[in-house]
Short mmCIF file of C-alpha atoms and ligand atoms in Angstrom, two decimals:
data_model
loop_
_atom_site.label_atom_id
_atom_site.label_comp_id
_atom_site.label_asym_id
_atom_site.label_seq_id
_atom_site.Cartn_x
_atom_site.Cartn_y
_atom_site.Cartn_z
CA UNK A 1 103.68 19.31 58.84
CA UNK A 2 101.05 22.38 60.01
CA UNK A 3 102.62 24.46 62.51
CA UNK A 4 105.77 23.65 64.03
CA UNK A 5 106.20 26.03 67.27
CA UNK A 6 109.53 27.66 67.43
CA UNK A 7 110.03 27.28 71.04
CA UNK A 8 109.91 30.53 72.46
CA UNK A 9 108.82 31.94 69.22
CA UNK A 10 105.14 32.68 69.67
CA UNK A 11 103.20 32.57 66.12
CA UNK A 12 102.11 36.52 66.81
CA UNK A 13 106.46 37.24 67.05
CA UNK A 14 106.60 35.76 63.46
CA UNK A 15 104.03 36.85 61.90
CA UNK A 16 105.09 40.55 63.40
CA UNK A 17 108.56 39.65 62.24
CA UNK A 18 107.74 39.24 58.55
CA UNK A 19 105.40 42.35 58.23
CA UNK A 20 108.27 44.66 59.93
CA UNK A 21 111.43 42.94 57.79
CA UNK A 22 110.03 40.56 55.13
CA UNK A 23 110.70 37.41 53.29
CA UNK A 24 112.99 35.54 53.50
CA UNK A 25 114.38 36.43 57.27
CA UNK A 26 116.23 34.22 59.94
CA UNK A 27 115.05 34.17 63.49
CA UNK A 28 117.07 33.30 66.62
CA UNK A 29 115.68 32.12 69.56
CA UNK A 30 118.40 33.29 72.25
CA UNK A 31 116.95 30.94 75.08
CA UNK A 32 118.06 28.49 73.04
CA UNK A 33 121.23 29.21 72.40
CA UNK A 34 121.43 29.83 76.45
CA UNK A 35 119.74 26.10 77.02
CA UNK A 36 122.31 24.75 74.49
CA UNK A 37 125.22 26.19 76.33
CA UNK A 38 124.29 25.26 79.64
CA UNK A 39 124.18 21.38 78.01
CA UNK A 40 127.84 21.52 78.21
CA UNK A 41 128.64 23.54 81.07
CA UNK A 42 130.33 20.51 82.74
CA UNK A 43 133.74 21.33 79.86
CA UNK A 44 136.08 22.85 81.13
CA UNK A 45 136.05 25.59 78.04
CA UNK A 46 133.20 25.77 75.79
CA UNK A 47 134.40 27.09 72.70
CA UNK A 48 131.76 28.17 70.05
CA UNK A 49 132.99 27.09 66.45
CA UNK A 50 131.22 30.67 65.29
CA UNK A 51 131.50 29.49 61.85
CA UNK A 52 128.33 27.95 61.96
CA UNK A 53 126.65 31.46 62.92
CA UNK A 54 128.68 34.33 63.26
CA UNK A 55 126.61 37.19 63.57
CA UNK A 56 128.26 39.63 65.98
CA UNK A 57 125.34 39.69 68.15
CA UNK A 58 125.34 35.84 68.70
CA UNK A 59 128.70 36.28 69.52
CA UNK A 60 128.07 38.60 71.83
CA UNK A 61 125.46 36.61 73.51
CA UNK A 62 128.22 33.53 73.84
CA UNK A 63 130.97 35.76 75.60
CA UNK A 64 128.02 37.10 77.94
CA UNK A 65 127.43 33.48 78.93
CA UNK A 66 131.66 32.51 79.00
CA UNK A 67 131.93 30.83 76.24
CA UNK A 68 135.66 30.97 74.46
CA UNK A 69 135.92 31.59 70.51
CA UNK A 70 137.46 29.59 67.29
CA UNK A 71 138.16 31.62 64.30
CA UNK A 72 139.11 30.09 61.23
CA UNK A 73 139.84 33.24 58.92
CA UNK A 74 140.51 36.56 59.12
CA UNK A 75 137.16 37.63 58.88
CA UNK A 76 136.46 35.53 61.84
CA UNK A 77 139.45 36.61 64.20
CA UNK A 78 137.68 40.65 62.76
CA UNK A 79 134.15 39.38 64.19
CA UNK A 80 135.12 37.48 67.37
CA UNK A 81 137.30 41.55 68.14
CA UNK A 82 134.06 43.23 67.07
CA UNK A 83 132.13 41.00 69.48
CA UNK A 84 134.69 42.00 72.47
CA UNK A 85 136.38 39.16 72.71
CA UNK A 86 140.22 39.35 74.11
CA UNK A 87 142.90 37.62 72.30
CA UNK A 88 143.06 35.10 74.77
CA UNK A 89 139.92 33.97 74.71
CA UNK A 90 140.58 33.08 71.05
CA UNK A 91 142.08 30.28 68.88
CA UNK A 92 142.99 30.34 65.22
CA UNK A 93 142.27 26.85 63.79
CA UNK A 94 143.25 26.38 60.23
CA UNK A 95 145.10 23.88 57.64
CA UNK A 96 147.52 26.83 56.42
CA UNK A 97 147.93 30.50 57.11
CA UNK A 98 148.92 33.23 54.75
CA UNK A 99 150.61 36.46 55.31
CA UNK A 100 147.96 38.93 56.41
CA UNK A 101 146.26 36.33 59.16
CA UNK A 102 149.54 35.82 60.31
CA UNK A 103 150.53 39.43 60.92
CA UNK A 104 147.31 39.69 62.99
CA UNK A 105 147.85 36.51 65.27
CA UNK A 106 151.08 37.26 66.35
CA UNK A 107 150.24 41.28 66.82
CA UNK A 108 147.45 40.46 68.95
CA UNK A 109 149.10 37.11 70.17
CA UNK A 110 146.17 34.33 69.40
CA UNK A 111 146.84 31.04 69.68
CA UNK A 112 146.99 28.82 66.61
CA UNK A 113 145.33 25.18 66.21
CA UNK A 114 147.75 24.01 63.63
CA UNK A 115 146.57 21.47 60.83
CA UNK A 116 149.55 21.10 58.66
CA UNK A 117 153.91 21.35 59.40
CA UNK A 118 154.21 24.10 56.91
CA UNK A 119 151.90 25.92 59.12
CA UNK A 120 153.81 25.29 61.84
CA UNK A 121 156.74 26.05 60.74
CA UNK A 122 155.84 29.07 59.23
CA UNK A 123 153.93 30.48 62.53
CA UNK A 124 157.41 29.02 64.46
CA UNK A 125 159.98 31.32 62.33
CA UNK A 126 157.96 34.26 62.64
CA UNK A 127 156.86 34.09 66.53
CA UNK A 128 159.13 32.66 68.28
CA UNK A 129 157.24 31.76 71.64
CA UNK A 130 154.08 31.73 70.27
CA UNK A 131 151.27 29.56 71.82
CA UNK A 132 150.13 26.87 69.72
CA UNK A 133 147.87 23.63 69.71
CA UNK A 134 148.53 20.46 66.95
CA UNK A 135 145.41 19.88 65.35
CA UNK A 136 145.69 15.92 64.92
CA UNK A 137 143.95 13.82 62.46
CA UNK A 138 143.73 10.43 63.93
CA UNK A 139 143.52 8.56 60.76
CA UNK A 140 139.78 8.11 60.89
CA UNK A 141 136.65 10.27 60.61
CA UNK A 142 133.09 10.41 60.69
CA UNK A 143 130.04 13.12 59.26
CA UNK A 144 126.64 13.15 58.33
CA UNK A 145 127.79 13.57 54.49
CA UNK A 146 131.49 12.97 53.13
CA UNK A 147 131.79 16.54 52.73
CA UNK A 148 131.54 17.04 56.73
CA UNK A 149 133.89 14.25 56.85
CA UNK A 150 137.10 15.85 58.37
CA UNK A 151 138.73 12.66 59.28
CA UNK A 152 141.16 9.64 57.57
CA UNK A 153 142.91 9.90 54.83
CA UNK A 154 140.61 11.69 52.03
CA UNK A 155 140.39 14.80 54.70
CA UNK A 156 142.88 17.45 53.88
CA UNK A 157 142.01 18.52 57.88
CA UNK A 158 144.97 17.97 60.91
CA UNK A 159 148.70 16.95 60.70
CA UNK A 160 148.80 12.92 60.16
CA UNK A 161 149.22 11.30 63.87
CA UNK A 162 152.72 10.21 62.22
CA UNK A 163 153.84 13.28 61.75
CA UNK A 164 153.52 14.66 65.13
CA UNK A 165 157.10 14.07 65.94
CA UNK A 166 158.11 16.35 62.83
CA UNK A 167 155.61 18.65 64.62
CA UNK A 168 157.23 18.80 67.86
CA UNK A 169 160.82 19.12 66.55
CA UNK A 170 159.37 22.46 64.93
CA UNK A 171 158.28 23.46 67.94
CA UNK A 172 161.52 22.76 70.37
CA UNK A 173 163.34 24.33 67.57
CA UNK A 174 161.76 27.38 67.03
CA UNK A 175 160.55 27.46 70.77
CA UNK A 176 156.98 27.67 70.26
CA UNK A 177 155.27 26.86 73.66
CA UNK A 178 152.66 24.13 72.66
CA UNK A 179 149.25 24.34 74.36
CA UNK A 180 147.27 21.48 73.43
CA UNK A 181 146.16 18.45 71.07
CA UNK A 182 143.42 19.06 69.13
CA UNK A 183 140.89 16.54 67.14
CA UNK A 184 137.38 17.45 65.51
CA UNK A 185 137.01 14.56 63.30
CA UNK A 186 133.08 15.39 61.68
CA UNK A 187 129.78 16.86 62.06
CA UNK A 188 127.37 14.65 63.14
CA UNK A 189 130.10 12.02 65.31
CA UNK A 190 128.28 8.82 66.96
CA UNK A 191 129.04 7.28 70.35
CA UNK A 192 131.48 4.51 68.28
CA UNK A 193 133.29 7.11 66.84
CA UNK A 194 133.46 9.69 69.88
CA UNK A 195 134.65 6.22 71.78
CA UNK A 196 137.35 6.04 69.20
CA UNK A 197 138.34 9.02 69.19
CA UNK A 198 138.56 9.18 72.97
CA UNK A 199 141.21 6.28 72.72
CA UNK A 200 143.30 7.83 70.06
CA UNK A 201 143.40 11.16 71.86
CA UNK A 202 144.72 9.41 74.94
CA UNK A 203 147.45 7.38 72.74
CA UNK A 204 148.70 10.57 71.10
CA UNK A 205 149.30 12.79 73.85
CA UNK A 206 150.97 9.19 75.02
CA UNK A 207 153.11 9.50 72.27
CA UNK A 208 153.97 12.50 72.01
CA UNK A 209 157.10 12.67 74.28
CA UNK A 210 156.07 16.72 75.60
CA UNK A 211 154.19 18.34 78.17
CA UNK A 212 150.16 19.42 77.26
CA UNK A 213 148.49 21.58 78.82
CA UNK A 214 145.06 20.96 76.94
CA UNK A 215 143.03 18.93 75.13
CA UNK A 216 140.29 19.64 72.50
CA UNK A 217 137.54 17.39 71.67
CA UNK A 218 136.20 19.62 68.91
CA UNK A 219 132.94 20.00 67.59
CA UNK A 220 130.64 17.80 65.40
CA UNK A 221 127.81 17.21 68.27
CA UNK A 222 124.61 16.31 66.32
CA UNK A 223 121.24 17.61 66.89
CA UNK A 224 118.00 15.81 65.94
CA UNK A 225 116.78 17.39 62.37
CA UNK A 226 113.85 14.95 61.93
CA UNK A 227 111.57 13.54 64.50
CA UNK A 228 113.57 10.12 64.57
CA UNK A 229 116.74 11.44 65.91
CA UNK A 230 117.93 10.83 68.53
CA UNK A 231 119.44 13.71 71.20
CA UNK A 232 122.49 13.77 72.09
CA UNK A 233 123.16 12.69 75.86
CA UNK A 234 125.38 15.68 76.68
CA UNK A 235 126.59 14.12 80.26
CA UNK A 236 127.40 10.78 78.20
CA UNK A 237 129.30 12.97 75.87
CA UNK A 238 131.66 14.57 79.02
CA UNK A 239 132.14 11.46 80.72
CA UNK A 240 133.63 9.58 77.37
CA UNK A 241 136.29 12.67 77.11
CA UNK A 242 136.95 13.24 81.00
CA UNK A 243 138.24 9.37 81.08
CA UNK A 244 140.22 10.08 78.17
CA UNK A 245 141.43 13.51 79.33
CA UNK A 246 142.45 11.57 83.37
CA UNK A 247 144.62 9.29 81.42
CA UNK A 248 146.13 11.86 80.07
CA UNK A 249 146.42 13.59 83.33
CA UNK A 250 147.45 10.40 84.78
CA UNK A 251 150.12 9.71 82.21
CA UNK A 252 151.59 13.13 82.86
CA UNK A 253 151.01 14.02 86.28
CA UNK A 254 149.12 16.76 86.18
CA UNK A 255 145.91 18.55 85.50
CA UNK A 256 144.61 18.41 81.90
CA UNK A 257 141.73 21.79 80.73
CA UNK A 258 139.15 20.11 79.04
CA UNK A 259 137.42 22.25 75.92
CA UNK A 260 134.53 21.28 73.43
CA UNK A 261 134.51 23.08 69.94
CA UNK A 262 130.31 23.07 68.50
CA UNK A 263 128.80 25.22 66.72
CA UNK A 264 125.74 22.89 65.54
CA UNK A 265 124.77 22.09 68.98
CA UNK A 266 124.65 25.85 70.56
CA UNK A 267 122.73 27.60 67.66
CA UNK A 268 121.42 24.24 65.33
CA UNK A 269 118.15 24.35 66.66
CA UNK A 270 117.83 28.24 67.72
CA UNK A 271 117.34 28.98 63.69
CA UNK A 272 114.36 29.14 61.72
CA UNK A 273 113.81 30.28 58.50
CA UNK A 274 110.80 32.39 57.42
CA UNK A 275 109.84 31.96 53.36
CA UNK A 276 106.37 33.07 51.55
CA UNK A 277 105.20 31.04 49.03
CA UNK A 278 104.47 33.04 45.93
CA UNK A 279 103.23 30.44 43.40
CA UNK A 280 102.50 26.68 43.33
CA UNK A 281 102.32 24.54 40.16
CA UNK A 282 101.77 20.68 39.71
CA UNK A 283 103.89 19.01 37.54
CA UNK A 284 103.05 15.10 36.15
CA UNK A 285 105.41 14.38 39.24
CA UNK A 286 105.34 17.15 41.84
CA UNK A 287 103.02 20.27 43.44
CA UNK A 288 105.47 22.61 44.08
CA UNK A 289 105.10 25.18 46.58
CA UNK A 290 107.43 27.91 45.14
CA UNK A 291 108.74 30.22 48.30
CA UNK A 292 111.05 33.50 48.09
CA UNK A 293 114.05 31.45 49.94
CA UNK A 294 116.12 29.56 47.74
CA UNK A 295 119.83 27.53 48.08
CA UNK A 296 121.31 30.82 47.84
CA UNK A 297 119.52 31.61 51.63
CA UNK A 298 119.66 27.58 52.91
CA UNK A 299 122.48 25.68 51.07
CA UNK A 300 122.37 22.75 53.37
CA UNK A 301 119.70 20.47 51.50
CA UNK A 302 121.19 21.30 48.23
CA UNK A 303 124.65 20.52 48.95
CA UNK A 304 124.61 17.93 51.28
CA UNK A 305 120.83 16.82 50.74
CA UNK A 306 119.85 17.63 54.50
CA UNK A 307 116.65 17.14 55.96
CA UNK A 308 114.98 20.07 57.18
CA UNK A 309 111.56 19.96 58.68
CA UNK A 310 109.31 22.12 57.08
CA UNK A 311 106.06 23.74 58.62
CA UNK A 312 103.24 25.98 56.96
CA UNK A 313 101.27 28.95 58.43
CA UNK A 314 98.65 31.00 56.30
CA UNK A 315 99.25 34.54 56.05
CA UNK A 316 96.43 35.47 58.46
CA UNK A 317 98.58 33.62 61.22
CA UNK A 318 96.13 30.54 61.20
CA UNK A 319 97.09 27.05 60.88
CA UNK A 320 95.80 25.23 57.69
CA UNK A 321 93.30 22.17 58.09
CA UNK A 322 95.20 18.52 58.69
CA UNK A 323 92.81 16.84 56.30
CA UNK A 324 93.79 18.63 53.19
CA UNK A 325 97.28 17.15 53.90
CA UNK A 326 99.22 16.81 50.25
CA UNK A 327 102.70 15.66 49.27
CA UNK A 328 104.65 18.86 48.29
CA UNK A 329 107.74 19.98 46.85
CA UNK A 330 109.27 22.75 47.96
CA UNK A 331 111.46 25.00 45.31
CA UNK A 332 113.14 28.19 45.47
CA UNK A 333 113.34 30.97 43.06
CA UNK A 334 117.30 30.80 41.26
CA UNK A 335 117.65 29.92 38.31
CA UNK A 336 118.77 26.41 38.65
CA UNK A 337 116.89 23.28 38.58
CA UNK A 338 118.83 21.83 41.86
CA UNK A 339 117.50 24.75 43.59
CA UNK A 340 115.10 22.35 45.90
CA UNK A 341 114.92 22.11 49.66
CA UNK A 342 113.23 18.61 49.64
CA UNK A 343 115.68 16.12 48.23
CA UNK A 344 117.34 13.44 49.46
CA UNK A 345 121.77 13.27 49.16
CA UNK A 346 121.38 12.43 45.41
CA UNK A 347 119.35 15.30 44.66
CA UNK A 348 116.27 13.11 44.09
CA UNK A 349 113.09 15.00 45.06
CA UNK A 350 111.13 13.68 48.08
CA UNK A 351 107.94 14.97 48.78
CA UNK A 352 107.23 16.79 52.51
CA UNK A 353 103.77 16.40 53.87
CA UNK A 354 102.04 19.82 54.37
CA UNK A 355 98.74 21.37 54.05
CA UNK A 356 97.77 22.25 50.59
CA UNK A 357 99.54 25.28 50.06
CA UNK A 358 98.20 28.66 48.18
CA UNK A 359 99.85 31.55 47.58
CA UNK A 360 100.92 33.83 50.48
CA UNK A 361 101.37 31.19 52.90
CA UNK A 362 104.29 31.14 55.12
CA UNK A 363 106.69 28.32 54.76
CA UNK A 364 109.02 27.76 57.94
CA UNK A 365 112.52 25.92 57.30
CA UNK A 366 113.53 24.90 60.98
CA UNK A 367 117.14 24.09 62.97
CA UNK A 368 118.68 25.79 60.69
CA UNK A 369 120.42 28.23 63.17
CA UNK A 370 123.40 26.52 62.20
CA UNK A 371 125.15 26.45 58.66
CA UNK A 372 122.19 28.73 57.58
CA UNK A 373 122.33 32.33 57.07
CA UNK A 374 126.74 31.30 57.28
CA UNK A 375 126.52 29.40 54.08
CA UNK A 376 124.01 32.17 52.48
CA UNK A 377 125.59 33.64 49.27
CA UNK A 378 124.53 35.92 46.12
CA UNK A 379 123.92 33.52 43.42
CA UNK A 380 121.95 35.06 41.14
CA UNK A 381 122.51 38.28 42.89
CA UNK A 382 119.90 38.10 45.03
CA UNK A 383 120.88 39.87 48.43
CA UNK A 384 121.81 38.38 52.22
CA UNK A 385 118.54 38.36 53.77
CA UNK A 386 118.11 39.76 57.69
CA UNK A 387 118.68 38.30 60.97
CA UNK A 388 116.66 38.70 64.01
CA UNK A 389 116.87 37.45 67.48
CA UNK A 390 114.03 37.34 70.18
CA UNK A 391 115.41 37.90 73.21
CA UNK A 392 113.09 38.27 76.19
CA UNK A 393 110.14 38.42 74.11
CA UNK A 394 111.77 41.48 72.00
CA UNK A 395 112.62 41.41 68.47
CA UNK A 396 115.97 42.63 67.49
CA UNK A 397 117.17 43.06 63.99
CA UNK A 398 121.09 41.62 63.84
CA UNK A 399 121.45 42.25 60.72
CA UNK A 400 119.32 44.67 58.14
CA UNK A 401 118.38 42.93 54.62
CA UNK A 402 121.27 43.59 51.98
CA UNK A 403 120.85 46.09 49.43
CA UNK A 404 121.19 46.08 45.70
CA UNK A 405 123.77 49.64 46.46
CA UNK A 406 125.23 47.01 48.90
CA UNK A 407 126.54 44.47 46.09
CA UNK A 408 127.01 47.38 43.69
CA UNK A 409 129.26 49.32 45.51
CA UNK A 410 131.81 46.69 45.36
CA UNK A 411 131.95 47.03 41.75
CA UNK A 412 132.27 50.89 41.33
CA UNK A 413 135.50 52.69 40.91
CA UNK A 414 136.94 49.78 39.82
CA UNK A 415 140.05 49.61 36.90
N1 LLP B 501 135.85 22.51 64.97
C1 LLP B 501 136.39 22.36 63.74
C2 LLP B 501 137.83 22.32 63.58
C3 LLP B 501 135.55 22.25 62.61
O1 LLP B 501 136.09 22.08 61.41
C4 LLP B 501 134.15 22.32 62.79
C5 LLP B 501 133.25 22.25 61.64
C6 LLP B 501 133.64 22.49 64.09
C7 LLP B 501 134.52 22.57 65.16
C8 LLP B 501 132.19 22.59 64.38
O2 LLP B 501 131.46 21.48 63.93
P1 LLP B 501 129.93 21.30 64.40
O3 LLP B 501 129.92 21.17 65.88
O4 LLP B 501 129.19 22.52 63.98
O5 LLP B 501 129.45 20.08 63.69
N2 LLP B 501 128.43 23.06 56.67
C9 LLP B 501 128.27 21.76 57.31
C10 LLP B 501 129.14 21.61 58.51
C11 LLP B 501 130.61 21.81 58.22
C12 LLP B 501 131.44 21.80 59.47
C13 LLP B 501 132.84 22.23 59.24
N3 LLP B 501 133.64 22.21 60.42
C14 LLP B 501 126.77 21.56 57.62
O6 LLP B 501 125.97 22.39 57.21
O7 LLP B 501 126.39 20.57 58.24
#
């Protein structure tokens, strides 16, 4: 596709984004995020599942606008402090939990979302009291690839429903004070499964023979990444989970909180992704429009074969001509032959329809606020590119282009 406007984004903003910080760079579009959030305002809590963009100064922007935290490291429980958060406003979620993370939830007392008993138990001996939430895998699951999967029984995610009863003897006898039930079953959950899991929410905390004070419906929202699909209904969303959470009230007589966990949803479609082509080469097969982006920047199409739309502006700011529309491939520079933003889950290469590209043109990945610069790593030791978010018409830089000294300080005075 030509042109793709990045909502508030004017064309000038990028184009003065790339000459002040270069390619490859990720811009935010903070109305976004704000629109996003204000989708779900009807939850009770809206907690932001920062893994899938954690920059302190998104984070920032979400406790501005009251939205609660999820951490699911140490590094995260560091970044949601750094952004101001208080303790209470955040929840550890993980399958296990090892000495250091530990320490720092029950010095700063965050609750933890735990996915397995040995978790549990372990949290239980050394906090007595501690709040906690069960993190329950209700047998089933549902994502747009298996890997986002975090359901049934190939997911290593949540204690089994039928062990919730060895759960909650760990909890009456170390006294933990339990919180909530907890299910995030996938990224990328349909109306079948969110009616599913609506039921099986409502049957556990049924079951489970203890007073809740909460229930999470997690994350996995979808957002439409290609023209075709479809937006979520975000008030058809709420009213599935507010039946399900008044049973529950019903069943134990008393009010029920309500949270949501996404992180697609609030930042998904905020993203873009800012590449310059710097050669192009036919094949038999393929043109390929080399850029300076590659899966080390965007994993997402090379690891789960995501769709990404994908727009071209020439360097002068102007868009090309429609009629000189050509099939292209779109490659990065590693050195890797999967290194390919246009393939399909198999790693087959599909074609995107752009204007014929040259040399210096700008190549836009969009949506991919989410999972983007998060997943970013330093294969082939190629450094984290910046972050910048337009807020009010003003670009900020969030985070400054890594350095070379950056990576190679890590290595220095080493034994
Ligand atoms: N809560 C829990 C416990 C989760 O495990 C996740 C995602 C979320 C919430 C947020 O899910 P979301 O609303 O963003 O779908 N890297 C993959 C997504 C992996 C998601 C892992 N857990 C991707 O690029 O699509």
């Amino acid at each position: 596709m030509t042109y793709r406007p990045v909502n508030s984004i004017s064309r000038q903003k990028l184009l003065d984004a790339t000459r002040q910080f270069g390619t490859p760079l990720w811009l935010y579009d903070a109305d976004i995020i704000r629109r996003q959030i204000a989708g779900l305002r009807q939850f009770d809590v809206i907690r932001y599942a920062q893994k899938a963009c954690s920059n302190t100064h998104i984070l920032k922007l979400m406790r501005d606008e009251g939205v609660a935290i999820d951490a699911v490291s140490l590094g995260e429980l560091e970044r949601a402090l750094a952004a101001d958060f208080k303790p209470e406003q955040i929840v550890f979620t993980a399958d296990l939990i090892d000495g250091p993370t530990l320490a720092a939830v029950i010095e700063l007392g965050i609750a933890v979302n735990a996915g397995s008993l040995d978790m549990l138990e372990r949290v239980g001996r050394a906090a007595p009291g501690h709040n906690v939430w069960l993190r329950a895998n209700p047998g089933f699951g549902q994502g747009h690839s298996n890997k986002t999967n975090t359901g049934g029984e190939h997911s290593k995610h949540g204690l089994w429903l039928s062990d919730l009863p060895a759960a909650l003897e760990i909890v009456r006898r170390t006294g933990l004070k339990l919180v909530g039930l907890h299910m995030h079953i996938g990224s990328g959950v349909d109306y079948a499964h969110l009616s599913r899991v609506c039921g099986a929410m409502v049957d556990a905390a049924k079951m489970l023979d203890h007073d809740i004070r909460a229930v999470s419906a997690g994350g996995g929202l979808s957002i439409p990444y290609e023209e075709t699909d479809p937006e979520i209904d975000a008030n058809h969303y709420f009213s599935m989970w507010d039946a399900a959470r008044r049973e529950i009230e019903a069943h134990l007589g008393h009010a029920v909180t309500l949270e949501i966990e996404p992180g697609r949803y609030l930042v998904g479609q905020a993203g873009v992704m800012v590449s310059e082509i710097h050669a192009v080469k036919q094949t038999p097969s393929h043109l390929f429009a080399l850029v300076d982006a590659g899966f080390n920047d965007l994993m997402r199409p090379a690891f789960y074969g995501c769709h990404h739309d994908i727009s071209l502006i020439r360097s002068d700011g102007s868009s090309a001509p429609v009629d000189e529309m050509v099939e292209i491939a779109v490659a990065g520079p590693l050195c890797e032959a999967g290194d390919v933003f246009t393939v399909d889950a198999h790693g087959t290469i599909r074609g995107h329809t752009l204007p014929r590209p040259r040399v210096g043109d700008l190549l836009l990945f969009h949506d991919v606020g989410a999972y983007g610069a998060a997943m970013s790593s330093n294969y082939n030791s190629r450094p984290l590119s910046p972050e910048i978010l337009t807020d009010g018409g003003e670009l900020k830089l969030i985070r400054r282009r890594q350095t070379m000294s950056d990576l190679l300080a890590l290595e220095l005075h080493t034994v």
